[in-house]
C-alpha cells in the first residue's frame, strides 16, 4: 500500500509537471508568434521610415529649388522697380527743365 501511495504521488507530480510543460510550450509558441508579428511590424515601420526619409529629401530639394526661383523673381522685381524709378526720375527731370529756343 505504501508503494501504491508513492506511485500515485509520483504520477500526480508527473501529471502536474506535464501540464506545466504543456503550458510552457503553449506560452513559448505564443511568444514566437508575437515575436514574428513584431518583426513584421518592425519591417513595415522601417520601410515606411525609409520612404518618408526619401520623401523628406525630395521635398527639401523642391523647397530649395522654389527658394532659388523666388529669389530670382525678387531680384528681377527689384531690378524692374529700380529701372522704373530711374525712368520716372528722368521723366520728372525732363519736365522740370524748360526747353531753350535757339
PDB file of C-alpha atoms in Angstrom:
ATOM      1  CA  UNK A   1       0.000   0.000   0.000  1.00  0.00           C
ATOM      2  CA  UNK A   2       2.956   2.351   0.655  1.00  0.00           C
ATOM      3  CA  UNK A   3       4.241   1.755  -2.855  1.00  0.00           C
ATOM      4  CA  UNK A   4       0.824   2.484  -4.301  1.00  0.00           C
ATOM      5  CA  UNK A   5       0.667   5.831  -2.488  1.00  0.00           C
ATOM      6  CA  UNK A   6       4.182   6.717  -3.671  1.00  0.00           C
ATOM      7  CA  UNK A   7       3.280   5.739  -7.192  1.00  0.00           C
ATOM      8  CA  UNK A   8       0.100   7.834  -7.037  1.00  0.00           C
ATOM      9  CA  UNK A   9       2.041  10.807  -5.704  1.00  0.00           C
ATOM     10  CA  UNK A  10       4.702  10.364  -8.386  1.00  0.00           C
ATOM     11  CA  UNK A  11       2.006  10.092 -11.065  1.00  0.00           C
ATOM     12  CA  UNK A  12       0.272  13.230  -9.739  1.00  0.00           C
ATOM     13  CA  UNK A  13       3.598  15.076  -9.652  1.00  0.00           C
ATOM     14  CA  UNK A  14       4.377  13.893 -13.186  1.00  0.00           C
ATOM     15  CA  UNK A  15       0.914  14.995 -14.357  1.00  0.00           C
ATOM     16  CA  UNK A  16       1.441  18.446 -12.831  1.00  0.00           C
ATOM     17  CA  UNK A  17       4.868  18.688 -14.447  1.00  0.00           C
ATOM     18  CA  UNK A  18       3.448  17.536 -17.787  1.00  0.00           C
ATOM     19  CA  UNK A  19       0.659  20.156 -17.553  1.00  0.00           C
ATOM     20  CA  UNK A  20       3.225  22.802 -16.630  1.00  0.00           C
ATOM     21  CA  UNK A  21       5.442  21.775 -19.532  1.00  0.00           C
ATOM     22  CA  UNK A  22       2.477  21.874 -21.929  1.00  0.00           C
ATOM     23  CA  UNK A  23       1.505  25.344 -20.693  1.00  0.00           C
ATOM     24  CA  UNK A  24       5.098  26.498 -21.015  1.00  0.00           C
ATOM     25  CA  UNK A  25       5.228  25.176 -24.586  1.00  0.00           C
ATOM     26  CA  UNK A  26       1.981  26.988 -25.441  1.00  0.00           C
ATOM     27  CA  UNK A  27       3.381  30.213 -23.980  1.00  0.00           C
ATOM     28  CA  UNK A  28       6.623  29.707 -25.914  1.00  0.00           C
ATOM     29  CA  UNK A  29       4.726  29.216 -29.167  1.00  0.00           C
ATOM     30  CA  UNK A  30       2.600  32.278 -28.424  1.00  0.00           C
ATOM     31  CA  UNK A  31       5.777  34.269 -27.764  1.00  0.00           C
ATOM     32  CA  UNK A  32       7.266  33.014 -31.050  1.00  0.00           C
ATOM     33  CA  UNK A  33       4.107  34.150 -32.874  1.00  0.00           C
ATOM     34  CA  UNK A  34       4.189  37.534 -31.173  1.00  0.00           C
ATOM     35  CA  UNK A  35       7.875  37.883 -31.974  1.00  0.00           C
ATOM     36  CA  UNK A  36       7.172  37.151 -35.641  1.00  0.00           C
ATOM     37  CA  UNK A  37       4.367  39.731 -35.683  1.00  0.00           C
ATOM     38  CA  UNK A  38       6.637  42.290 -34.043  1.00  0.00           C
ATOM     39  CA  UNK A  39       9.370  41.592 -36.598  1.00  0.00           C
ATOM     40  CA  UNK A  40       6.829  42.055 -39.403  1.00  0.00           C
ATOM     41  CA  UNK A  41       5.621  45.321 -37.890  1.00  0.00           C
ATOM     42  CA  UNK A  42       9.206  46.491 -37.411  1.00  0.00           C
ATOM     43  CA  UNK A  43       9.990  45.705 -41.051  1.00  0.00           C
ATOM     44  CA  UNK A  44       6.907  47.662 -42.155  1.00  0.00           C
ATOM     45  CA  UNK A  45       7.852  50.603 -39.932  1.00  0.00           C
ATOM     46  CA  UNK A  46      11.439  50.556 -41.216  1.00  0.00           C
ATOM     47  CA  UNK A  47      10.180  50.519 -44.808  1.00  0.00           C
ATOM     48  CA  UNK A  48       7.767  53.378 -44.110  1.00  0.00           C
ATOM     49  CA  UNK A  49      10.551  55.287 -42.373  1.00  0.00           C
ATOM     50  CA  UNK A  50      12.865  54.851 -45.365  1.00  0.00           C
ATOM     51  CA  UNK A  51      10.081  56.005 -47.681  1.00  0.00           C
ATOM     52  CA  UNK A  52       9.477  59.070 -45.515  1.00  0.00           C
ATOM     53  CA  UNK A  53      13.195  59.885 -45.391  1.00  0.00           C
ATOM     54  CA  UNK A  54      13.334  59.723 -49.191  1.00  0.00           C
ATOM     55  CA  UNK A  55      10.257  61.956 -49.422  1.00  0.00           C
ATOM     56  CA  UNK A  56      11.830  64.439 -46.991  1.00  0.00           C
ATOM     57  CA  UNK A  57      14.983  64.591 -49.148  1.00  0.00           C
ATOM     58  CA  UNK A  58      12.830  65.142 -52.224  1.00  0.00           C
ATOM     59  CA  UNK A  59      10.792  67.868 -50.532  1.00  0.00           C
ATOM     60  CA  UNK A  60      13.941  69.587 -49.300  1.00  0.00           C
ATOM     61  CA  UNK A  61      15.179  69.653 -52.885  1.00  0.00           C
ATOM     62  CA  UNK A  62      11.872  71.071 -54.068  1.00  0.00           C
ATOM     63  CA  UNK A  63      11.930  73.709 -51.326  1.00  0.00           C
ATOM     64  CA  UNK A  64      15.492  74.735 -52.259  1.00  0.00           C
ATOM     65  CA  UNK A  65      14.530  74.985 -55.932  1.00  0.00           C
ATOM     66  CA  UNK A  66      11.437  77.038 -55.071  1.00  0.00           C
ATOM     67  CA  UNK A  67      13.511  79.277 -52.815  1.00  0.00           C
ATOM     68  CA  UNK A  68      16.073  79.871 -55.571  1.00  0.00           C
ATOM     69  CA  UNK A  69      13.251  80.634 -58.013  1.00  0.00           C
ATOM     70  CA  UNK A  70      11.657  83.046 -55.540  1.00  0.00           C
ATOM     71  CA  UNK A  71      14.993  84.786 -55.010  1.00  0.00           C
ATOM     72  CA  UNK A  72      15.375  85.136 -58.789  1.00  0.00           C
ATOM     73  CA  UNK A  73      11.871  86.610 -59.096  1.00  0.00           C
ATOM     74  CA  UNK A  74      12.508  89.026 -56.212  1.00  0.00           C
ATOM     75  CA  UNK A  75      15.768  90.148 -57.829  1.00  0.00           C
ATOM     76  CA  UNK A  76      14.004  90.704 -61.175  1.00  0.00           C
ATOM     77  CA  UNK A  77      11.213  92.666 -59.490  1.00  0.00           C
ATOM     78  CA  UNK A  78      13.773  94.772 -57.624  1.00  0.00           C
ATOM     79  CA  UNK A  79      15.593  95.466 -60.912  1.00  0.00           C
ATOM     80  CA  UNK A  80      12.349  96.468 -62.624  1.00  0.00           C
ATOM     81  CA  UNK A  81      11.401  98.697 -59.708  1.00  0.00           C
ATOM     82  CA  UNK A  82      14.797 100.381 -59.815  1.00  0.00           C
ATOM     83  CA  UNK A  83      14.551 100.848 -63.590  1.00  0.00           C
ATOM     84  CA  UNK A  84      11.057 102.298 -63.241  1.00  0.00           C
ATOM     85  CA  UNK A  85      12.250 104.667 -60.548  1.00  0.00           C
ATOM     86  CA  UNK A  86      15.131 105.818 -62.751  1.00  0.00           C
ATOM     87  CA  UNK A  87      12.754 106.329 -65.697  1.00  0.00           C
ATOM     88  CA  UNK A  88      10.288 108.245 -63.532  1.00  0.00           C
ATOM     89  CA  UNK A  89      13.063 110.425 -62.185  1.00  0.00           C
ATOM     90  CA  UNK A  90      14.348 111.085 -65.730  1.00  0.00           C
ATOM     91  CA  UNK A  91      10.808 111.995 -66.841  1.00  0.00           C
ATOM     92  CA  UNK A  92      10.423 114.410 -63.949  1.00  0.00           C
ATOM     93  CA  UNK A  93      13.767 115.986 -64.808  1.00  0.00           C
ATOM     94  CA  UNK A  94      12.718 116.464 -68.448  1.00  0.00           C
ATOM     95  CA  UNK A  95       9.507 118.128 -67.331  1.00  0.00           C
ATOM     96  CA  UNK A  96      11.336 120.388 -64.909  1.00  0.00           C
ATOM     97  CA  UNK A  97      13.937 121.632 -67.432  1.00  0.00           C
ATOM     98  CA  UNK A  98      12.457 124.182 -69.864  1.00  0.00           C
ATOM     99  CA  UNK A  99      13.480 123.899 -73.459  1.00  0.00           C
ATOM    100  CA  UNK A 100      15.775 126.650 -74.703  1.00  0.00           C
ATOM    101  CA  UNK A 101      14.755 128.140 -78.024  1.00  0.00           C
ATOM    102  CA  UNK A 102      17.560 128.526 -80.473  1.00  0.00           C
TER     103      UNK A 102
END
